[in-house]
mmCIF file of C-alpha atoms in Angstrom:
data_model
loop_
_atom_site.group_PDB
_atom_site.id
_atom_site.type_symbol
_atom_site.label_atom_id
_atom_site.label_comp_id
_atom_site.label_asym_id
_atom_site.label_seq_id
_atom_site.Cartn_x
_atom_site.Cartn_y
_atom_site.Cartn_z
ATOM 1 C CA UNK A 84 -15.636 59.508 20.208
ATOM 2 C CA UNK A 85 -13.467 58.581 23.220
ATOM 3 C CA UNK A 86 -12.972 55.053 21.869
ATOM 4 C CA UNK A 87 -11.947 56.533 18.476
ATOM 5 C CA UNK A 88 -9.374 58.781 20.136
ATOM 6 C CA UNK A 89 -7.939 55.839 22.099
ATOM 7 C CA UNK A 90 -7.698 53.711 18.936
ATOM 8 C CA UNK A 91 -6.036 56.552 17.003
ATOM 9 C CA UNK A 92 -3.533 57.100 19.804
ATOM 10 C CA UNK A 93 -2.789 53.379 19.897
ATOM 11 C CA UNK A 94 -2.249 53.314 16.136
ATOM 12 C CA UNK A 95 0.039 56.347 16.393
ATOM 13 C CA UNK A 96 2.092 54.724 19.155
ATOM 14 C CA UNK A 97 2.299 51.485 17.159
ATOM 15 C CA UNK A 98 3.479 53.406 14.074
ATOM 16 C CA UNK A 99 6.179 55.253 16.038
ATOM 17 C CA UNK A 100 7.380 51.995 17.609
ATOM 18 C CA UNK A 101 7.422 50.294 14.217
ATOM 19 C CA UNK A 102 9.441 53.131 12.667
ATOM 20 C CA UNK A 103 11.870 52.918 15.556
ATOM 21 C CA UNK A 104 12.322 49.205 14.976
ATOM 22 C CA UNK A 105 12.822 49.688 11.251
ATOM 23 C CA UNK A 106 15.572 52.227 11.911
ATOM 24 C CA UNK A 107 17.552 49.771 14.033
ATOM 25 C CA UNK A 108 20.422 47.715 12.644
ATOM 26 C CA UNK A 109 19.298 44.184 11.842
ATOM 27 C CA UNK A 110 21.060 41.785 14.209
ATOM 28 C CA UNK A 111 18.716 38.983 13.072
ATOM 29 C CA UNK A 112 20.220 35.730 14.382
ATOM 30 C CA UNK A 113 23.771 36.921 15.031
ATOM 31 C CA UNK A 114 25.272 35.529 18.198
ATOM 32 C CA UNK A 115 28.567 35.003 19.927
ATOM 33 C CA UNK A 116 30.209 31.591 19.487
ATOM 34 C CA UNK A 117 28.059 30.950 16.409
ATOM 35 C CA UNK A 118 30.629 28.483 15.021
ATOM 36 C CA UNK A 119 31.175 26.546 18.271
ATOM 37 C CA UNK A 120 29.832 23.318 16.753
ATOM 38 C CA UNK A 121 30.764 24.086 13.138
ATOM 39 C CA UNK A 122 34.363 25.323 13.280
ATOM 40 C CA UNK A 123 35.283 25.522 16.983
ATOM 41 C CA UNK A 124 38.668 27.211 16.578
ATOM 42 C CA UNK A 125 37.675 29.713 13.909
ATOM 43 C CA UNK A 126 38.398 32.792 16.017
ATOM 44 C CA UNK A 127 41.935 31.707 16.888
ATOM 45 C CA UNK A 128 42.554 30.680 13.265
ATOM 46 C CA UNK A 129 41.514 34.128 12.033
ATOM 47 C CA UNK A 130 43.467 35.890 14.759
ATOM 48 C CA UNK A 131 46.638 33.962 13.893
ATOM 49 C CA UNK A 132 46.239 34.864 10.216
ATOM 50 C CA UNK A 133 45.648 38.529 11.090
ATOM 51 C CA UNK A 134 48.668 38.540 13.412
ATOM 52 C CA UNK A 135 50.881 37.126 10.655
ATOM 53 C CA UNK A 136 49.608 39.729 8.199
ATOM 54 C CA UNK A 137 50.149 42.547 10.711
ATOM 55 C CA UNK A 138 53.763 41.430 11.149
ATOM 56 C CA UNK A 139 54.220 42.030 7.427
ATOM 57 C CA UNK A 140 52.708 45.552 7.356
ATOM 58 C CA UNK A 141 51.064 47.955 9.805
ATOM 59 C CA UNK A 142 48.659 49.010 7.017
ATOM 60 C CA UNK A 143 46.785 45.820 7.916
ATOM 61 C CA UNK A 144 45.115 47.675 10.806
ATOM 62 C CA UNK A 145 43.524 50.676 9.069
ATOM 63 C CA UNK A 146 43.077 48.715 5.838
ATOM 64 C CA UNK A 147 40.952 46.035 7.506
ATOM 65 C CA UNK A 148 38.996 48.484 9.668
ATOM 66 C CA UNK A 149 38.100 50.709 6.731
ATOM 67 C CA UNK A 150 37.142 47.684 4.639
ATOM 68 C CA UNK A 151 34.678 46.591 7.327
ATOM 69 C CA UNK A 152 33.096 50.038 7.509
ATOM 70 C CA UNK A 153 32.831 50.453 3.731
ATOM 71 C CA UNK A 154 31.295 46.999 3.482
ATOM 72 C CA UNK A 155 28.632 47.467 6.155
ATOM 73 C CA UNK A 156 27.414 50.852 4.906
ATOM 74 C CA UNK A 157 26.635 49.486 1.429
ATOM 75 C CA UNK A 158 23.939 46.777 1.456
ATOM 76 C CA UNK A 159 24.926 45.687 4.959
ATOM 77 C CA UNK A 160 27.824 43.653 6.357
ATOM 78 C CA UNK A 161 27.932 40.977 3.649
ATOM 79 C CA UNK A 162 31.499 41.103 2.272
ATOM 80 C CA UNK A 163 30.168 42.470 -1.028
ATOM 81 C CA UNK A 164 32.972 45.056 -1.033
ATOM 82 C CA UNK A 165 35.507 42.248 -1.508
ATOM 83 C CA UNK A 166 33.930 40.925 -4.718
ATOM 84 C CA UNK A 167 36.029 41.559 -7.830
ATOM 85 C CA UNK A 168 34.619 43.173 -10.951
ATOM 86 C CA UNK A 169 33.967 41.075 -14.040
ATOM 87 C CA UNK A 170 33.622 41.866 -17.733
ATOM 88 C CA UNK A 171 29.879 42.251 -17.234
ATOM 89 C CA UNK A 172 29.792 43.926 -13.813
ATOM 90 C CA UNK A 173 31.660 46.736 -12.067
ATOM 91 C CA UNK A 174 31.710 45.770 -8.394
ATOM 92 C CA UNK A 175 31.623 47.901 -5.231
ATOM 93 C CA UNK A 176 35.387 47.863 -4.811
ATOM 94 C CA UNK A 177 35.824 49.693 -8.124
ATOM 95 C CA UNK A 178 33.524 52.585 -7.258
ATOM 96 C CA UNK A 179 35.661 55.749 -7.150
ATOM 97 C CA UNK A 180 35.223 56.201 -3.380
ATOM 98 C CA UNK A 181 36.511 52.651 -2.781
ATOM 99 C CA UNK A 182 39.587 52.857 -4.991
ATOM 100 C CA UNK A 183 41.605 54.141 -2.021
ATOM 101 C CA UNK A 184 40.817 51.059 0.083
ATOM 102 C CA UNK A 185 44.143 49.470 0.974
ATOM 103 C CA UNK A 186 44.896 46.179 -0.747
ATOM 104 C CA UNK A 187 46.228 44.891 2.566
ATOM 105 C CA UNK A 188 42.699 44.956 3.992
ATOM 106 C CA UNK A 189 41.439 42.667 1.231
ATOM 107 C CA UNK A 190 44.524 40.475 1.585
ATOM 108 C CA UNK A 191 43.916 40.094 5.322
ATOM 109 C CA UNK A 192 40.461 38.602 4.725
ATOM 110 C CA UNK A 193 41.599 36.417 1.830
ATOM 111 C CA UNK A 194 44.477 34.960 3.871
ATOM 112 C CA UNK A 195 42.271 34.401 6.907
ATOM 113 C CA UNK A 196 39.692 32.662 4.686
ATOM 114 C CA UNK A 197 42.419 30.392 3.289
ATOM 115 C CA UNK A 198 43.579 29.538 6.811
ATOM 116 C CA UNK A 199 40.016 28.675 7.868
ATOM 117 C CA UNK A 200 39.353 26.590 4.763
ATOM 118 C CA UNK A 201 42.615 24.693 5.286
ATOM 119 C CA UNK A 202 40.816 22.950 8.160
ATOM 120 C CA UNK A 203 38.598 20.269 6.615
ATOM 121 C CA UNK A 204 35.855 20.632 9.235
ATOM 122 C CA UNK A 205 35.674 24.375 8.534
ATOM 123 C CA UNK A 206 35.980 24.396 4.750
ATOM 124 C CA UNK A 207 33.245 26.528 3.142
ATOM 125 C CA UNK A 208 31.457 26.737 6.512
ATOM 126 C CA UNK A 209 32.517 30.260 7.564
ATOM 127 C CA UNK A 210 31.364 33.327 5.655
ATOM 128 C CA UNK A 211 33.711 35.989 4.335
ATOM 129 C CA UNK A 212 31.487 38.551 6.079
ATOM 130 C CA UNK A 213 32.113 36.925 9.451
ATOM 131 C CA UNK A 214 35.827 36.590 8.753
ATOM 132 C CA UNK A 215 35.951 40.337 8.009
ATOM 133 C CA UNK A 216 34.080 41.103 11.264
ATOM 134 C CA UNK A 217 36.514 38.937 13.250
ATOM 135 C CA UNK A 218 39.528 40.445 11.489
ATOM 136 C CA UNK A 219 38.294 43.969 12.275
ATOM 137 C CA UNK A 220 38.057 43.052 15.957
ATOM 138 C CA UNK A 221 41.516 41.502 15.873
ATOM 139 C CA UNK A 222 43.329 44.449 14.268
ATOM 140 C CA UNK A 223 41.801 46.720 16.900
ATOM 141 C CA UNK A 224 42.988 44.628 19.831
ATOM 142 C CA UNK A 225 46.370 43.825 18.262
ATOM 143 C CA UNK A 226 47.092 47.553 17.897
ATOM 144 C CA UNK A 227 46.305 48.363 21.518
ATOM 145 C CA UNK A 228 42.544 48.822 21.408
ATOM 146 C CA UNK A 229 39.846 46.911 23.258
ATOM 147 C CA UNK A 230 38.997 43.288 22.557
ATOM 148 C CA UNK A 231 35.407 42.128 22.555
ATOM 149 C CA UNK A 232 33.198 39.148 21.779
ATOM 150 C CA UNK A 233 32.180 39.495 18.146
ATOM 151 C CA UNK A 234 28.697 38.476 17.000
ATOM 152 C CA UNK A 235 28.685 36.016 14.104
ATOM 153 C CA UNK A 236 26.287 34.290 11.736
ATOM 154 C CA UNK A 237 26.324 36.594 8.684
ATOM 155 C CA UNK A 238 25.946 35.230 5.177
ATOM 156 C CA UNK A 239 27.785 36.683 2.192
ATOM 157 C CA UNK A 240 25.803 38.875 -0.181
ATOM 158 C CA UNK A 241 24.651 37.713 -3.580
ATOM 159 C CA UNK A 242 25.506 40.873 -5.506
ATOM 160 C CA UNK A 243 28.039 43.691 -5.657
ATOM 161 C CA UNK A 244 27.665 46.716 -7.905
ATOM 162 C CA UNK A 245 29.498 50.006 -8.095
ATOM 163 C CA UNK A 246 26.215 51.895 -8.462
ATOM 164 C CA UNK A 247 25.024 50.648 -5.066
ATOM 165 C CA UNK A 248 27.834 52.586 -3.346
ATOM 166 C CA UNK A 249 26.830 56.060 -4.529
ATOM 167 C CA UNK A 250 25.736 58.314 -1.689
ATOM 168 C CA UNK A 251 26.141 55.617 0.968
ATOM 169 C CA UNK A 252 29.486 56.621 2.498
ATOM 170 C CA UNK A 253 30.514 59.802 4.355
ATOM 171 C CA UNK A 254 32.800 62.308 2.641
ATOM 172 C CA UNK A 255 35.748 64.130 4.290
ATOM 173 C CA UNK A 256 33.905 67.433 3.815
ATOM 174 C CA UNK A 257 30.748 66.411 5.719
ATOM 175 C CA UNK A 258 29.438 68.546 8.587
ATOM 176 C CA UNK A 259 27.806 67.143 11.715
ATOM 177 C CA UNK A 260 24.298 67.113 10.257
ATOM 178 C CA UNK A 261 25.466 65.211 7.185
ATOM 179 C CA UNK A 262 27.486 62.733 9.254
ATOM 180 C CA UNK A 263 24.610 62.161 11.649
ATOM 181 C CA UNK A 264 22.148 61.631 8.786
ATOM 182 C CA UNK A 265 24.235 59.100 6.859
ATOM 183 C CA UNK A 266 24.876 57.059 10.026
ATOM 184 C CA UNK A 267 21.224 57.317 11.076
ATOM 185 C CA UNK A 268 20.265 55.845 7.696
ATOM 186 C CA UNK A 269 21.999 52.693 8.936
ATOM 187 C CA UNK A 270 20.447 52.807 12.398
ATOM 188 C CA UNK A 271 23.663 54.152 13.952
ATOM 189 C CA UNK A 272 23.334 56.899 16.580
ATOM 190 C CA UNK A 273 25.295 60.142 16.670
ATOM 191 C CA UNK A 274 27.188 58.920 19.744
ATOM 192 C CA UNK A 275 28.154 55.719 17.918
ATOM 193 C CA UNK A 276 29.214 57.815 14.924
ATOM 194 C CA UNK A 277 31.557 59.894 17.103
ATOM 195 C CA UNK A 278 33.016 56.682 18.546
ATOM 196 C CA UNK A 279 33.488 55.029 15.143
ATOM 197 C CA UNK A 280 35.199 58.172 13.828
ATOM 198 C CA UNK A 281 38.061 57.322 16.180
ATOM 199 C CA UNK A 282 39.081 54.608 13.734
ATOM 200 C CA UNK A 283 41.021 57.581 12.347
ATOM 201 C CA UNK A 284 43.415 57.140 15.246
ATOM 202 C CA UNK A 285 45.170 54.748 12.846
ATOM 203 C CA UNK A 286 45.790 54.947 9.127
ATOM 204 C CA UNK A 287 46.554 57.548 6.520
ATOM 205 C CA UNK A 288 44.851 59.984 4.182
ATOM 206 C CA UNK A 289 45.954 61.178 0.760
ATOM 207 C CA UNK A 290 46.830 64.844 0.476
ATOM 208 C CA UNK A 291 43.990 65.634 -1.921
ATOM 209 C CA UNK A 292 41.424 64.766 0.786
ATOM 210 C CA UNK A 293 42.375 67.795 2.870
ATOM 211 C CA UNK A 294 44.367 70.092 0.535
ATOM 212 C CA UNK A 295 41.388 72.469 0.451
ATOM 213 C CA UNK A 296 42.030 73.139 4.161
ATOM 214 C CA UNK A 297 45.693 74.097 3.839
ATOM 215 C CA UNK A 298 45.663 75.944 0.500
ATOM 216 C CA UNK A 299 43.363 78.788 -0.569
ATOM 217 C CA UNK A 300 40.639 77.855 1.893
ATOM 218 C CA UNK A 301 37.220 79.069 0.824
ATOM 219 C CA UNK A 302 38.666 80.300 -2.464
ATOM 220 C CA UNK A 303 40.841 82.940 -0.754
ATOM 221 C CA UNK A 304 44.458 82.860 -1.933
ATOM 222 C CA UNK A 305 46.899 81.796 0.768
ATOM 223 C CA UNK A 306 44.238 81.221 3.437
ATOM 224 C CA UNK A 307 44.061 78.215 5.773
ATOM 225 C CA UNK A 308 40.991 76.650 7.372
ATOM 226 C CA UNK A 309 40.629 78.606 10.663
ATOM 227 C CA UNK A 310 39.558 75.416 12.476
ATOM 228 C CA UNK A 311 42.993 73.911 11.724
ATOM 229 C CA UNK A 312 45.940 74.354 14.103
ATOM 230 C CA UNK A 313 48.353 76.743 12.319
ATOM 231 C CA UNK A 314 51.508 74.855 13.310
ATOM 232 C CA UNK A 315 49.927 71.597 12.181
ATOM 233 C CA UNK A 316 48.810 73.235 8.924
ATOM 234 C CA UNK A 317 52.393 74.324 8.235
ATOM 235 C CA UNK A 318 53.621 70.777 8.826
ATOM 236 C CA UNK A 319 50.971 69.474 6.434
ATOM 237 C CA UNK A 320 52.051 71.952 3.757
ATOM 238 C CA UNK A 321 55.592 70.567 4.026
ATOM 239 C CA UNK A 322 54.320 66.986 3.724
ATOM 240 C CA UNK A 323 51.823 67.884 1.001
ATOM 241 C CA UNK A 324 53.204 70.691 -1.196
ATOM 242 C CA UNK A 325 51.049 72.041 -3.993
ATOM 243 C CA UNK A 326 50.747 69.654 -6.951
ATOM 244 C CA UNK A 327 52.044 66.816 -4.768
ATOM 245 C CA UNK A 328 52.152 63.251 -6.076
ATOM 246 C CA UNK A 329 48.577 61.969 -5.537
ATOM 247 C CA UNK A 330 49.892 58.753 -4.004
ATOM 248 C CA UNK A 331 51.466 60.620 -1.071
ATOM 249 C CA UNK A 332 49.603 60.108 2.206
ATOM 250 C CA UNK A 333 50.054 61.355 5.778
ATOM 251 C CA UNK A 334 48.960 59.859 9.113
ATOM 252 C CA UNK A 335 45.447 60.700 10.253
ATOM 253 C CA UNK A 336 46.837 60.771 13.806
ATOM 254 C CA UNK A 337 50.221 62.571 13.829
ATOM 255 C CA UNK A 338 50.933 61.623 17.468
ATOM 256 C CA UNK A 339 50.391 57.835 17.678
ATOM 257 C CA UNK A 340 49.521 56.706 14.135
ATOM 258 C CA UNK A 341 49.943 52.973 14.775
ATOM 259 C CA UNK A 342 48.210 52.732 18.142
ATOM 260 C CA UNK A 343 44.479 52.317 18.553
ATOM 261 C CA UNK A 344 43.820 54.759 21.388
ATOM 262 C CA UNK A 345 41.865 57.884 22.334
ATOM 263 C CA UNK A 346 44.567 60.231 20.992
ATOM 264 C CA UNK A 347 42.150 61.057 18.166
ATOM 265 C CA UNK A 348 40.016 63.106 20.553
ATOM 266 C CA UNK A 349 43.035 64.818 22.126
ATOM 267 C CA UNK A 350 44.088 65.823 18.615
ATOM 268 C CA UNK A 351 40.645 67.282 17.924
ATOM 269 C CA UNK A 352 40.925 69.389 21.074
ATOM 270 C CA UNK A 353 44.166 70.812 19.670
ATOM 271 C CA UNK A 354 42.490 71.464 16.292
ATOM 272 C CA UNK A 355 44.572 68.694 14.723
ATOM 273 C CA UNK A 356 41.808 66.729 13.066
ATOM 274 C CA UNK A 357 43.167 66.028 9.587
ATOM 275 C CA UNK A 358 39.843 65.941 7.744
ATOM 276 C CA UNK A 359 37.187 68.596 8.231
ATOM 277 C CA UNK A 360 34.722 65.767 8.978
ATOM 278 C CA UNK A 361 36.983 64.900 11.934
ATOM 279 C CA UNK A 362 37.521 68.412 13.251
ATOM 280 C CA UNK A 363 33.821 69.294 13.065
ATOM 281 C CA UNK A 364 33.208 66.876 15.954
ATOM 282 C CA UNK A 365 35.107 69.231 18.267
ATOM 283 C CA UNK A 366 33.862 72.437 16.663
ATOM 284 C CA UNK A 367 30.131 71.684 16.829
ATOM 285 C CA UNK A 368 28.729 72.293 20.312
ATOM 286 C CA UNK A 369 26.453 69.242 20.006
ATOM 287 C CA UNK A 370 29.319 66.770 19.675
ATOM 288 C CA UNK A 371 32.077 68.608 21.551
ATOM 289 C CA UNK A 372 31.120 67.324 25.050
ATOM 290 C CA UNK A 373 31.484 63.723 23.863
ATOM 291 C CA UNK A 374 34.874 64.501 22.312
ATOM 292 C CA UNK A 375 36.035 66.142 25.548
ATOM 293 C CA UNK A 376 34.785 63.234 27.657
ATOM 294 C CA UNK A 377 36.568 60.574 25.617
ATOM 295 C CA UNK A 378 39.742 62.661 25.415
ATOM 296 C CA UNK A 379 39.878 62.500 29.210
ATOM 297 C CA UNK A 380 38.587 58.959 29.716
ATOM 298 C CA UNK A 381 40.073 56.181 27.608
ATOM 299 C CA UNK A 382 38.078 53.511 29.457
ATOM 300 C CA UNK A 383 34.794 55.238 28.609
ATOM 301 C CA UNK A 384 35.939 55.593 24.993
ATOM 302 C CA UNK A 385 36.853 51.906 24.703
ATOM 303 C CA UNK A 386 33.449 50.894 26.053
ATOM 304 C CA UNK A 387 31.683 53.263 23.662
ATOM 305 C CA UNK A 388 33.715 52.030 20.706
ATOM 306 C CA UNK A 389 32.927 48.375 21.417
ATOM 307 C CA UNK A 390 29.220 49.205 21.587
ATOM 308 C CA UNK A 391 29.447 51.233 18.370
ATOM 309 C CA UNK A 392 31.338 48.686 16.286
ATOM 310 C CA UNK A 393 29.025 45.936 17.537
ATOM 311 C CA UNK A 394 26.097 47.991 16.258
ATOM 312 C CA UNK A 395 27.946 48.579 12.992
ATOM 313 C CA UNK A 396 28.404 44.831 12.584
ATOM 314 C CA UNK A 397 24.627 44.335 12.749
ATOM 315 C CA UNK A 398 23.800 46.643 9.851
ATOM 316 C CA UNK A 399 21.807 44.931 7.113
ATOM 317 C CA UNK A 400 23.106 41.468 7.916
ATOM 318 C CA UNK A 401 21.822 38.518 5.937
ATOM 319 C CA UNK A 402 21.063 35.311 7.831
ATOM 320 C CA UNK A 403 18.387 33.812 5.590
ATOM 321 C CA UNK A 404 19.649 31.458 2.831
ATOM 322 C CA UNK A 405 17.406 33.302 0.381
ATOM 323 C CA UNK A 406 19.472 36.458 1.008
ATOM 324 C CA UNK A 407 23.000 35.087 1.004
ATOM 325 C CA UNK A 408 25.383 32.159 1.105
ATOM 326 C CA UNK A 409 28.949 31.268 2.083
ATOM 327 C CA UNK A 410 31.340 32.120 -0.728
ATOM 328 C CA UNK A 411 34.002 29.612 -1.648
ATOM 329 C CA UNK A 412 36.152 32.531 -2.828
ATOM 330 C CA UNK A 413 35.554 35.883 -1.103
ATOM 331 C CA UNK A 414 36.247 37.766 -4.337
ATOM 332 C CA UNK A 415 33.878 35.719 -6.487
ATOM 333 C CA UNK A 416 30.115 35.336 -6.172
ATOM 334 C CA UNK A 417 29.109 31.646 -6.004
#
């Protein structure tokens, strides 16, 4: 009997450990300096291309960051979000939730890929997925955020379908439980989720994503979401009047919209989170201490963000040739 109990306990422990491993992001064979002997200058080539693109438009920063996130949460970080639709297939990028992805994000990767492939030694040796990961790092550092050593070695995915996107990405109406669950499905912790949410320190949102907070909240005529700063709500009503042009967008961070910093958390403390999925991080007592800590400590936030985006970059990566390849054209499957 005692031996049976010991065996059962061992099996239970093994099962728990196995489940824990399965829930982790797959870093597989990713490593820093992966291209050292393949395309030694790839990181500087990508950075130069990203810098040139950023000089053309500041949308490069949020566009590239959001592209990376939307890619990794659907079938892993494999650049499948960049693939264009064909007559026989509607790709990820044409799913309704991805239609708002900025064209400048796609253009950043395509231009960086062209710059890499212009070097004969590097041609068709660097994946679009890795170029996107490098570009995401570069737009963060070029806009004032932390720089970090990016892990590389991803292959590009072999498929891209609109249907695969459904239910995989967070919505602006999500509460903390919903946010935590959708990140956990990708092996990302709640702390990492709160850190990654600070990508909203840059970029814009269309008025229809938060109009329910500033007009007739909860179905009550003239009411405003009580978790929204009243002065800020009035400003938003001026920027986004009823029946506004759907192409109109406002900054997610009204204080420093072009700087990657910890202002996002300071805004949440002032009830100036634009989306309810932002503001809930300060309203829920489980996440509020983290928000308050990073609002006070930019160094701690930067460290947490680097850890979080590194974990994001490991989600569902493909390193086995049976799972992926290196696309000659990022928008076209080989």
